[in-house]
PDB file of C-alpha atoms and ligand atoms in Angstrom:
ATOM      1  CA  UNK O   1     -15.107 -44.917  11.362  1.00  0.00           C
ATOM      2  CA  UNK O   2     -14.823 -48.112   9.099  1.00  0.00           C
ATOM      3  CA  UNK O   3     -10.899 -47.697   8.974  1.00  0.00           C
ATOM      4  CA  UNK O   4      -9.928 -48.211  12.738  1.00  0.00           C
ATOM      5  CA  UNK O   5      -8.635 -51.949  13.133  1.00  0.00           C
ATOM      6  CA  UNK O   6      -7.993 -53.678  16.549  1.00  0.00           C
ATOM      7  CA  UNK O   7     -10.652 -53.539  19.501  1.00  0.00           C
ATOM      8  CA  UNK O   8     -10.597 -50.291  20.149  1.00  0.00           C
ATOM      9  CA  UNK O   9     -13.806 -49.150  21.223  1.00  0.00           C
ATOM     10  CA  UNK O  10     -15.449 -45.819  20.366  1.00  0.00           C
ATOM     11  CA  UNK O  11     -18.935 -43.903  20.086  1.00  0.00           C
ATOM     12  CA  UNK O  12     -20.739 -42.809  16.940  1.00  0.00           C
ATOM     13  CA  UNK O  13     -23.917 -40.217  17.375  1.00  0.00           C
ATOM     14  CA  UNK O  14     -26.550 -39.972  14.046  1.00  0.00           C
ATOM     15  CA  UNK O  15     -29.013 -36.727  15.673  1.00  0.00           C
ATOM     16  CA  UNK O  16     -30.928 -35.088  13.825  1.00  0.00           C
ATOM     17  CA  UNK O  17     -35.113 -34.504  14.049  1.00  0.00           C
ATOM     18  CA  UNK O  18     -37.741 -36.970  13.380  1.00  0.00           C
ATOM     19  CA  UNK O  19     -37.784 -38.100   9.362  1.00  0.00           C
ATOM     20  CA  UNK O  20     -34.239 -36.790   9.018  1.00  0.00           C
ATOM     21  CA  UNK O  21     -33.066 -40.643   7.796  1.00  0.00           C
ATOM     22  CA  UNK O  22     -31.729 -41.388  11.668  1.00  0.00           C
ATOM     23  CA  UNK O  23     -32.726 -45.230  11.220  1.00  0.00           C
ATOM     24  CA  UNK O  24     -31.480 -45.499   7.567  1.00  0.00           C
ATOM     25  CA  UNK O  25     -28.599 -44.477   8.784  1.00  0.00           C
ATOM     26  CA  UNK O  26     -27.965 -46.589  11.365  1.00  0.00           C
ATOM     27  CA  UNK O  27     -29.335 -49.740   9.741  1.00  0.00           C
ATOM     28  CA  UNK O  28     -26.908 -48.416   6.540  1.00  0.00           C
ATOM     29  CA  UNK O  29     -23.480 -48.521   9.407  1.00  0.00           C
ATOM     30  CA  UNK O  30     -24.806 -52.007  11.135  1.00  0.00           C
ATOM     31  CA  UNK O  31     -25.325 -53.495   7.317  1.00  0.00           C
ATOM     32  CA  UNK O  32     -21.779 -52.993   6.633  1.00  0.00           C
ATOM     33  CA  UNK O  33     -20.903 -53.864   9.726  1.00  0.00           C
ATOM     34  CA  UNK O  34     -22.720 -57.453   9.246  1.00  0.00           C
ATOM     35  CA  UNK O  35     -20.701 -57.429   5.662  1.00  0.00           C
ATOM     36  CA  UNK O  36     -17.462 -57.307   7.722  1.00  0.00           C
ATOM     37  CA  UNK O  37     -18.588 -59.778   9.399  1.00  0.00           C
ATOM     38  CA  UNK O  38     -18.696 -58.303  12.757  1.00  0.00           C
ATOM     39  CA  UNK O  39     -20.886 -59.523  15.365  1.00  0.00           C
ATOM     40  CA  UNK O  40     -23.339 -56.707  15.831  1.00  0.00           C
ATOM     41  CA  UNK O  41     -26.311 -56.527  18.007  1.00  0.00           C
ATOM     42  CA  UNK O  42     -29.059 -53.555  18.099  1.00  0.00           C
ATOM     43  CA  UNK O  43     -30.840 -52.336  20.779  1.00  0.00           C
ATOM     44  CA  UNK O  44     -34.311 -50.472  20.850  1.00  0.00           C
ATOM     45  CA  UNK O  45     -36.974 -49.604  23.824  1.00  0.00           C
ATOM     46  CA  UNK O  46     -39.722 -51.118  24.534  1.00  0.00           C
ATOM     47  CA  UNK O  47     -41.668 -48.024  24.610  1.00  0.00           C
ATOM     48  CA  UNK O  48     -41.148 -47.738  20.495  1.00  0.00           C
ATOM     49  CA  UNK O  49     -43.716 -50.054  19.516  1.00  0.00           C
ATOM     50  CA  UNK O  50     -45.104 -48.055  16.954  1.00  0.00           C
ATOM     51  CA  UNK O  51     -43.888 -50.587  13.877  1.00  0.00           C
ATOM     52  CA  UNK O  52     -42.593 -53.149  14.980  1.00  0.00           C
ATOM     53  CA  UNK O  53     -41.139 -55.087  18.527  1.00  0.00           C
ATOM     54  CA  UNK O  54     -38.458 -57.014  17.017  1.00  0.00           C
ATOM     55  CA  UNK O  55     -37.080 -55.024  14.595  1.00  0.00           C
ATOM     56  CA  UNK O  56     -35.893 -51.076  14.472  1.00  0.00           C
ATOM     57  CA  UNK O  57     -37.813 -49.448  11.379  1.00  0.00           C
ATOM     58  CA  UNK O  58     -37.407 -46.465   9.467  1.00  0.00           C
ATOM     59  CA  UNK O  59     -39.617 -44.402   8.210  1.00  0.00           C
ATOM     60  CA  UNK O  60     -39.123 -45.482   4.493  1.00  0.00           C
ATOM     61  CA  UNK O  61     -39.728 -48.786   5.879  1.00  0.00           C
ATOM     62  CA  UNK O  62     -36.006 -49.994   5.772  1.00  0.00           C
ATOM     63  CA  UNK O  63     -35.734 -52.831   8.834  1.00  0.00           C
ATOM     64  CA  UNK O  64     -33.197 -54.774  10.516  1.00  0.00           C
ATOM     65  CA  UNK O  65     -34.101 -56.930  13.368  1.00  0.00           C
ATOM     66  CA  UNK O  66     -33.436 -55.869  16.934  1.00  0.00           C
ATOM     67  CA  UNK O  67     -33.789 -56.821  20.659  1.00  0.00           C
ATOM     68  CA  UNK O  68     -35.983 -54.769  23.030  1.00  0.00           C
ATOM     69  CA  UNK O  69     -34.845 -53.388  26.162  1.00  0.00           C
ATOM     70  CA  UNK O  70     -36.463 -51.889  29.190  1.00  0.00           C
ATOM     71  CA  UNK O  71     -33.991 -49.105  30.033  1.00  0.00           C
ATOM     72  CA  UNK O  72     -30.197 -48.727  29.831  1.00  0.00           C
ATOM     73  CA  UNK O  73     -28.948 -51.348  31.646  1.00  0.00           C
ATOM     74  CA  UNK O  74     -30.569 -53.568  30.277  1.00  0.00           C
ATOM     75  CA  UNK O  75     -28.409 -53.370  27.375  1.00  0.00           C
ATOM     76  CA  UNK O  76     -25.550 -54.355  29.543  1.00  0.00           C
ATOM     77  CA  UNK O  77     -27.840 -57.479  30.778  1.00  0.00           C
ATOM     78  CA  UNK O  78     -28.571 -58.632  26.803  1.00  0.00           C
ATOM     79  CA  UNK O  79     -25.788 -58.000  25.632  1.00  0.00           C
ATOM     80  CA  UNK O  80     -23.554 -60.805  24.341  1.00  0.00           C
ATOM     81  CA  UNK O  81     -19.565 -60.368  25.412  1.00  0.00           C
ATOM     82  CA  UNK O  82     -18.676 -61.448  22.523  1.00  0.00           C
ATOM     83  CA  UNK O  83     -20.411 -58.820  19.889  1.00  0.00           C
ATOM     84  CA  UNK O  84     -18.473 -56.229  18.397  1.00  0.00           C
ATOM     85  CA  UNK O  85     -21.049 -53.637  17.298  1.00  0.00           C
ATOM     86  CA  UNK O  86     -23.467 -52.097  19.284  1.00  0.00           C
ATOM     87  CA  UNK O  87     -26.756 -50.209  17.618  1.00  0.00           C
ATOM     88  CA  UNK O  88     -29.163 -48.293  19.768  1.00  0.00           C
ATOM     89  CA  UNK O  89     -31.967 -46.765  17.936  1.00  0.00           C
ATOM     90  CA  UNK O  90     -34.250 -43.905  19.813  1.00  0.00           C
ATOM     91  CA  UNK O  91     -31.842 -43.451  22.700  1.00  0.00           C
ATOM     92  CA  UNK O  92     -34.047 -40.711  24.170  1.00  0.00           C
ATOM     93  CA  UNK O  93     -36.369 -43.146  25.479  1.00  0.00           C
ATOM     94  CA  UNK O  94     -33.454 -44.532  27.394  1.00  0.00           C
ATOM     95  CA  UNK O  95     -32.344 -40.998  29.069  1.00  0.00           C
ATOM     96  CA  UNK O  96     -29.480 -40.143  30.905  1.00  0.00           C
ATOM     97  CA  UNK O  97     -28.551 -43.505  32.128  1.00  0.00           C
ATOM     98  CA  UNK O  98     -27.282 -44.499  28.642  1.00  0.00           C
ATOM     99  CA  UNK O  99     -24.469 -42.233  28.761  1.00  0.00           C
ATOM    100  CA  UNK O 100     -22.836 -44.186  31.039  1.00  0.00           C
ATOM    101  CA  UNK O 101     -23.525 -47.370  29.595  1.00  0.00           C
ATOM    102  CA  UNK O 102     -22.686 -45.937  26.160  1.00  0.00           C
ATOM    103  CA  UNK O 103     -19.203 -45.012  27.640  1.00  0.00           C
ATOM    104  CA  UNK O 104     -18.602 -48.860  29.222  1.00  0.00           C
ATOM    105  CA  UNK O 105     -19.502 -50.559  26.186  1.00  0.00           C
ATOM    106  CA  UNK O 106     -16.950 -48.264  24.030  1.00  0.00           C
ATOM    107  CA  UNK O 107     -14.474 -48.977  26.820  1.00  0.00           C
ATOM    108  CA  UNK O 108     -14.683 -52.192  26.699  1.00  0.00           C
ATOM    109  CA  UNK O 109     -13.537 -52.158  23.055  1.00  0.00           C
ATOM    110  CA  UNK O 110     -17.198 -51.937  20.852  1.00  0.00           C
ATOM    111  CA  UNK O 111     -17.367 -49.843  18.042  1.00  0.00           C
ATOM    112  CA  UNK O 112     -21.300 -48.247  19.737  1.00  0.00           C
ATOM    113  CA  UNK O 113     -23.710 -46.560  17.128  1.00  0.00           C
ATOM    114  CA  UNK O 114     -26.576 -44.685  18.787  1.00  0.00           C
ATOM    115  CA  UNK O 115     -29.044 -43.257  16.263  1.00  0.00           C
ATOM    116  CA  UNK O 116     -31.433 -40.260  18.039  1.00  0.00           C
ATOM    117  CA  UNK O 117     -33.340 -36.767  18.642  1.00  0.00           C
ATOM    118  CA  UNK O 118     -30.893 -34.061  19.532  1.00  0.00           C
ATOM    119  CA  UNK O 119     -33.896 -31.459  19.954  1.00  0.00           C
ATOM    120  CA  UNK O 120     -37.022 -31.948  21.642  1.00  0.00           C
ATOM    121  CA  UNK O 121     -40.649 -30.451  20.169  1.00  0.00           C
ATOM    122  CA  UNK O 122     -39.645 -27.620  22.165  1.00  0.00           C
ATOM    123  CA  UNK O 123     -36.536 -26.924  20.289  1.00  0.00           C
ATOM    124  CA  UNK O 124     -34.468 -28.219  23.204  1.00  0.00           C
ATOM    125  CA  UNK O 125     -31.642 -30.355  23.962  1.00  0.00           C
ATOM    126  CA  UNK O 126     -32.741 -33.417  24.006  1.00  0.00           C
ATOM    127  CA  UNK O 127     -31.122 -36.233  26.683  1.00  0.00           C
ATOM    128  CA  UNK O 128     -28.871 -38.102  26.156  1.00  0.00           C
ATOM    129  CA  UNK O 129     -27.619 -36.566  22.999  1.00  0.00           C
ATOM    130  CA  UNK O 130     -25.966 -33.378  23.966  1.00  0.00           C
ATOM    131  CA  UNK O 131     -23.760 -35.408  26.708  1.00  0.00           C
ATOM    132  CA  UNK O 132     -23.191 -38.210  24.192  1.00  0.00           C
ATOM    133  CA  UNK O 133     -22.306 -35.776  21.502  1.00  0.00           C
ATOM    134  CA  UNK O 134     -19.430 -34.676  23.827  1.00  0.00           C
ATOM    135  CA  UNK O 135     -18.371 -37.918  24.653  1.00  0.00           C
ATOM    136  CA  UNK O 136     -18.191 -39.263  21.093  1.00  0.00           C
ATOM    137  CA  UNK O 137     -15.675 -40.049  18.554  1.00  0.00           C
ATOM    138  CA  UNK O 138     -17.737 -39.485  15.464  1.00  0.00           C
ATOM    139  CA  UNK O 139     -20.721 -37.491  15.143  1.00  0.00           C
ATOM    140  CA  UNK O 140     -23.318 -36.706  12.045  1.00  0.00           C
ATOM    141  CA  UNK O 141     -26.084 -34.740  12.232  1.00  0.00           C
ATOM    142  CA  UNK O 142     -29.216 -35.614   9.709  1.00  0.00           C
ATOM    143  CA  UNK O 143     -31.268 -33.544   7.935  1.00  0.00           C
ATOM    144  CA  UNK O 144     -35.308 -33.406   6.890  1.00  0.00           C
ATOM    145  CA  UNK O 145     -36.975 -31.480   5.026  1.00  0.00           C
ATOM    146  CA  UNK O 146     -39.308 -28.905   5.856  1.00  0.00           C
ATOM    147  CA  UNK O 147     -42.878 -29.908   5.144  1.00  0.00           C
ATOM    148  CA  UNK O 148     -44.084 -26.320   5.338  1.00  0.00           C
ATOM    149  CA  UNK O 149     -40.891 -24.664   2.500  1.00  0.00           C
ATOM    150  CA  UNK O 150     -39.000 -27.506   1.304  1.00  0.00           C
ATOM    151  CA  UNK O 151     -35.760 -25.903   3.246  1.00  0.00           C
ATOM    152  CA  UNK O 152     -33.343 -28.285   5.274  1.00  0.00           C
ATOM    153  CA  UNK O 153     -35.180 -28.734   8.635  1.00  0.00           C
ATOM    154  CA  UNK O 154     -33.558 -28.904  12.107  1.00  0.00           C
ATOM    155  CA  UNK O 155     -36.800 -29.756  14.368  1.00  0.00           C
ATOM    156  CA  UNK O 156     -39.389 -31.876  15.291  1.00  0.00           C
ATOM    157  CA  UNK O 157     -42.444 -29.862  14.918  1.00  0.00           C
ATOM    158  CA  UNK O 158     -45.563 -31.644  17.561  1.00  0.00           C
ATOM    159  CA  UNK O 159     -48.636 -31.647  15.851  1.00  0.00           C
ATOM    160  CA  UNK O 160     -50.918 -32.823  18.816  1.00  0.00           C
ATOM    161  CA  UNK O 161     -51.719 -30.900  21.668  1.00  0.00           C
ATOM    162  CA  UNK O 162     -49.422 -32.604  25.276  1.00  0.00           C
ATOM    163  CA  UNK O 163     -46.822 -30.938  27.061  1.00  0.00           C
ATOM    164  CA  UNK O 164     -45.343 -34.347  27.613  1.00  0.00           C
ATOM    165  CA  UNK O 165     -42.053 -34.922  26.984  1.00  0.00           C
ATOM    166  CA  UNK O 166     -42.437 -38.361  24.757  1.00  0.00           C
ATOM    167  CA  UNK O 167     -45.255 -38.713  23.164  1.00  0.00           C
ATOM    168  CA  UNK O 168     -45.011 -41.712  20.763  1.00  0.00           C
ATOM    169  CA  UNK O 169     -45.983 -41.186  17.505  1.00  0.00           C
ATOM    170  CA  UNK O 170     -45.175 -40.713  13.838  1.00  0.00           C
ATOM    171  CA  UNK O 171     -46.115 -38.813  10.677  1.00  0.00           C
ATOM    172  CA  UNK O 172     -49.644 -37.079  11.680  1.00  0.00           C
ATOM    173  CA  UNK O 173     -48.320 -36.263  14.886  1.00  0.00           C
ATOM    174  CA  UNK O 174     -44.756 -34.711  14.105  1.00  0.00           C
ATOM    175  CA  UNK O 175     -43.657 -33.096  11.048  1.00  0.00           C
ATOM    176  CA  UNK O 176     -39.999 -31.885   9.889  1.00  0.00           C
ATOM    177  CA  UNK O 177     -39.690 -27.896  10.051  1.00  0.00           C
ATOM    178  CA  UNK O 178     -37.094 -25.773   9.502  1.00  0.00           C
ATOM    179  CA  UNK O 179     -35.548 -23.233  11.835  1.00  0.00           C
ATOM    180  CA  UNK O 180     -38.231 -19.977  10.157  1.00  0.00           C
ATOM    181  CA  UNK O 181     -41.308 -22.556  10.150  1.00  0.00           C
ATOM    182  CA  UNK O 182     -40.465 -24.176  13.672  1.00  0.00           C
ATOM    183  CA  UNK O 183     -43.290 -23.081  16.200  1.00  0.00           C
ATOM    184  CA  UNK O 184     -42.460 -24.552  19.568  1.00  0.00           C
ATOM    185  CA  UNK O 185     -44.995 -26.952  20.985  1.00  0.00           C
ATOM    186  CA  UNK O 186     -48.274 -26.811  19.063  1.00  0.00           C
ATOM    187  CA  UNK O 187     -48.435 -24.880  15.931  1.00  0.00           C
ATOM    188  CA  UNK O 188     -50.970 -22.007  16.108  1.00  0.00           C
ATOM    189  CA  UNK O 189     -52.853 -23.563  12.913  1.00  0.00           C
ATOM    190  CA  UNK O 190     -53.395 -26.956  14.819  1.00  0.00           C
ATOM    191  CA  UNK O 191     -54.379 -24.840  18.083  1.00  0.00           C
ATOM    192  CA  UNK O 192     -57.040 -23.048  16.097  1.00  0.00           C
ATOM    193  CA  UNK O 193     -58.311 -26.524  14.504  1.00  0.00           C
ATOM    194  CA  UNK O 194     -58.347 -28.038  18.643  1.00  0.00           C
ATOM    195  CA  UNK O 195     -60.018 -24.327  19.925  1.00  0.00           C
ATOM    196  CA  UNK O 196     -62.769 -25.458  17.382  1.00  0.00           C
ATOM    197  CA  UNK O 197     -65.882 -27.027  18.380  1.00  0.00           C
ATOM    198  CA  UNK O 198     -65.802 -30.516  17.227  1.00  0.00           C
ATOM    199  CA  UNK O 199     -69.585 -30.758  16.439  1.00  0.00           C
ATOM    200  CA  UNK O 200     -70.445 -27.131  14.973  1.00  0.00           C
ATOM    201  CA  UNK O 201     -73.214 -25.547  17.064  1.00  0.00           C
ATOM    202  CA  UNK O 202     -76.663 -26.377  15.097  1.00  0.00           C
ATOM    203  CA  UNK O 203     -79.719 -24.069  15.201  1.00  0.00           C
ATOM    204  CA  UNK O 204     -82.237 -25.604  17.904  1.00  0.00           C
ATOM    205  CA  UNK O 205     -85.433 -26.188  17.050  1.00  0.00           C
ATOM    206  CA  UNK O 206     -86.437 -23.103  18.447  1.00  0.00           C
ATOM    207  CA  UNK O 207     -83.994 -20.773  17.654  1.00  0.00           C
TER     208      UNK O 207
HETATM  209  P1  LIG V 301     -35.557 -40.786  11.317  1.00  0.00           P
HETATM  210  O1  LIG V 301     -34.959 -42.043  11.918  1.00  0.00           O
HETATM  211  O2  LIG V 301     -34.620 -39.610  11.334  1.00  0.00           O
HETATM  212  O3  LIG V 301     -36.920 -40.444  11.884  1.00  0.00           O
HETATM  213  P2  LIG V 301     -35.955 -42.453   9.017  1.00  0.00           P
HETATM  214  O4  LIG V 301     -34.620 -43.037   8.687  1.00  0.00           O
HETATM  215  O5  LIG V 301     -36.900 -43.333   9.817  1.00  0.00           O
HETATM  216  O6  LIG V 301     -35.782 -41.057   9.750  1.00  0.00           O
HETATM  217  O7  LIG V 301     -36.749 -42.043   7.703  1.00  0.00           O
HETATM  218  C1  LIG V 301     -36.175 -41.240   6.700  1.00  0.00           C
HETATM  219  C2  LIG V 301     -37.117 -41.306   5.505  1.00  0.00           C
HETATM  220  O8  LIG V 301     -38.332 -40.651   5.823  1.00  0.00           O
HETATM  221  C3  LIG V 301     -36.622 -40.599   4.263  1.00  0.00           C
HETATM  222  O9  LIG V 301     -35.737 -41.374   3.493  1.00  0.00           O
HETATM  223  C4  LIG V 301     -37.930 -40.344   3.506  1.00  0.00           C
HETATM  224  O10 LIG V 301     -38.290 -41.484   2.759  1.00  0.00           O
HETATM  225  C5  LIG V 301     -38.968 -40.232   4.618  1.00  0.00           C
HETATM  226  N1  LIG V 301     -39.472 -38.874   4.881  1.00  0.00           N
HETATM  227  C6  LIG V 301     -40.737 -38.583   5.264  1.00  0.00           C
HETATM  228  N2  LIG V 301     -40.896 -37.283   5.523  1.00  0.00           N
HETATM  229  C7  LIG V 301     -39.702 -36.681   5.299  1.00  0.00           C
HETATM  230  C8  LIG V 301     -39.211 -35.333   5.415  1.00  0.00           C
HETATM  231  N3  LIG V 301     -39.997 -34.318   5.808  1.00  0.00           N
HETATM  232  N4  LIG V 301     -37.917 -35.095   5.108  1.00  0.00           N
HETATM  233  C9  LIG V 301     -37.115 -36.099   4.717  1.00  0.00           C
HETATM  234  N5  LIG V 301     -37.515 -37.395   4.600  1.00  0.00           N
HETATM  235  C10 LIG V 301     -38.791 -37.702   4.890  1.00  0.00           C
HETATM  236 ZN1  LIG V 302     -39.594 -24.147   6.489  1.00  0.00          ZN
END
């Protein structure tokens, strides 16, 4: 969406599962941004502090430096009138609030690039993506690859045992699969390895 001139405002989505190359592209679109010399600003919550505070990361260790918000609204609280670029990087720990917020910021005439999961480890639609999906102008959806075939993978496989929602984490904890690898929530491998007695019953003495 480089081409539009003017201030009209619009939404871009980047979904795809976890080491898909979400973040690279989003730090790729605010880059050129920056070389157009917009005024961009990039969001990220505070509940992502797995590499950094200040700065959105991606998994190949790309960075570009970011401000940390609480929840949605927040966004509307930092933001600065006058920027014409808005990043948000792991929208899902924003939820459904962000929709709307996403929709007044494009309104108002910014060109908004939200970066995030469109499944959950269950396979699931994954707020807010499907309703900003909808709402967009421009959507791309990313790639991984499957670390169980090498085939294009589509979800977040959990590695860890939690029926939470969010869990933070990163490679160790998730892993790319494709749609024929996918198992939803724990993998039966992994459940086998937690089903296992940590210390392996020893022979007492008198046994
Ligand atoms: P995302 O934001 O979608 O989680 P990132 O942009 O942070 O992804 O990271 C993408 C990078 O992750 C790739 O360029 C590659 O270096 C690395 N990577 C690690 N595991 C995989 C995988 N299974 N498939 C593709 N890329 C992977
Ligand atoms: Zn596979």
């Amino acid at each position: 969406m480089d081409f539009v001139s003017g201030n009209i405002g619009w939404i871009e989505v980047i979904c795809g599962p976890m080491f898909s190359g979400k973040s690279e592209e989003l730090i790729r679109r605010l880059r050129r941004a920056l070389i157009a010399r917009r005024r961009v600003q990039v969001f990220k919550p505070v509940i992502d502090d797995r590499y950094s505070d200040n700065e959105i990361v991606s998994h190949g260790d790309q960075r570009m430096r970011s401000e940390v918000v609480s929840n949605a609204q927040d966004i509307l609280d930092k933001l600065d009138w006058r920027t014409q670029v808005v990043g948000i990087d792991e929208p899902n720990f924003l939820g459904a609030d962000l929709i709307e917020v996403a929709n007044q910021l494009a309104d108002s005439g910014k060109q908004v690039i939200i970066a995030g999961l469109d499944t959950d480890y269950m396979g699931r639609p994954f707020a807010p993506i499907p309703e900003l999906l909808a709402l967009a102008e421009s959507i791309t959806k990313t790639l991984a690859i499957c670390m169980r075939c090498g085939n294009p993978a589509k979800h977040t496989q959990r590695l860890v045992e939690s029926t939470d929602l969010i869990v933070v984490g990163a490679a160790g904890m998730y892993e790319a699969r494709c749609r024929r690898c996918f198992e939803p929530g724990v993998p039966r491998q992994e459940l086998l390895e937690f089903a296992r007695p940590r210390i392996p019953a020893q022979p007492g003495p008198l046994a």
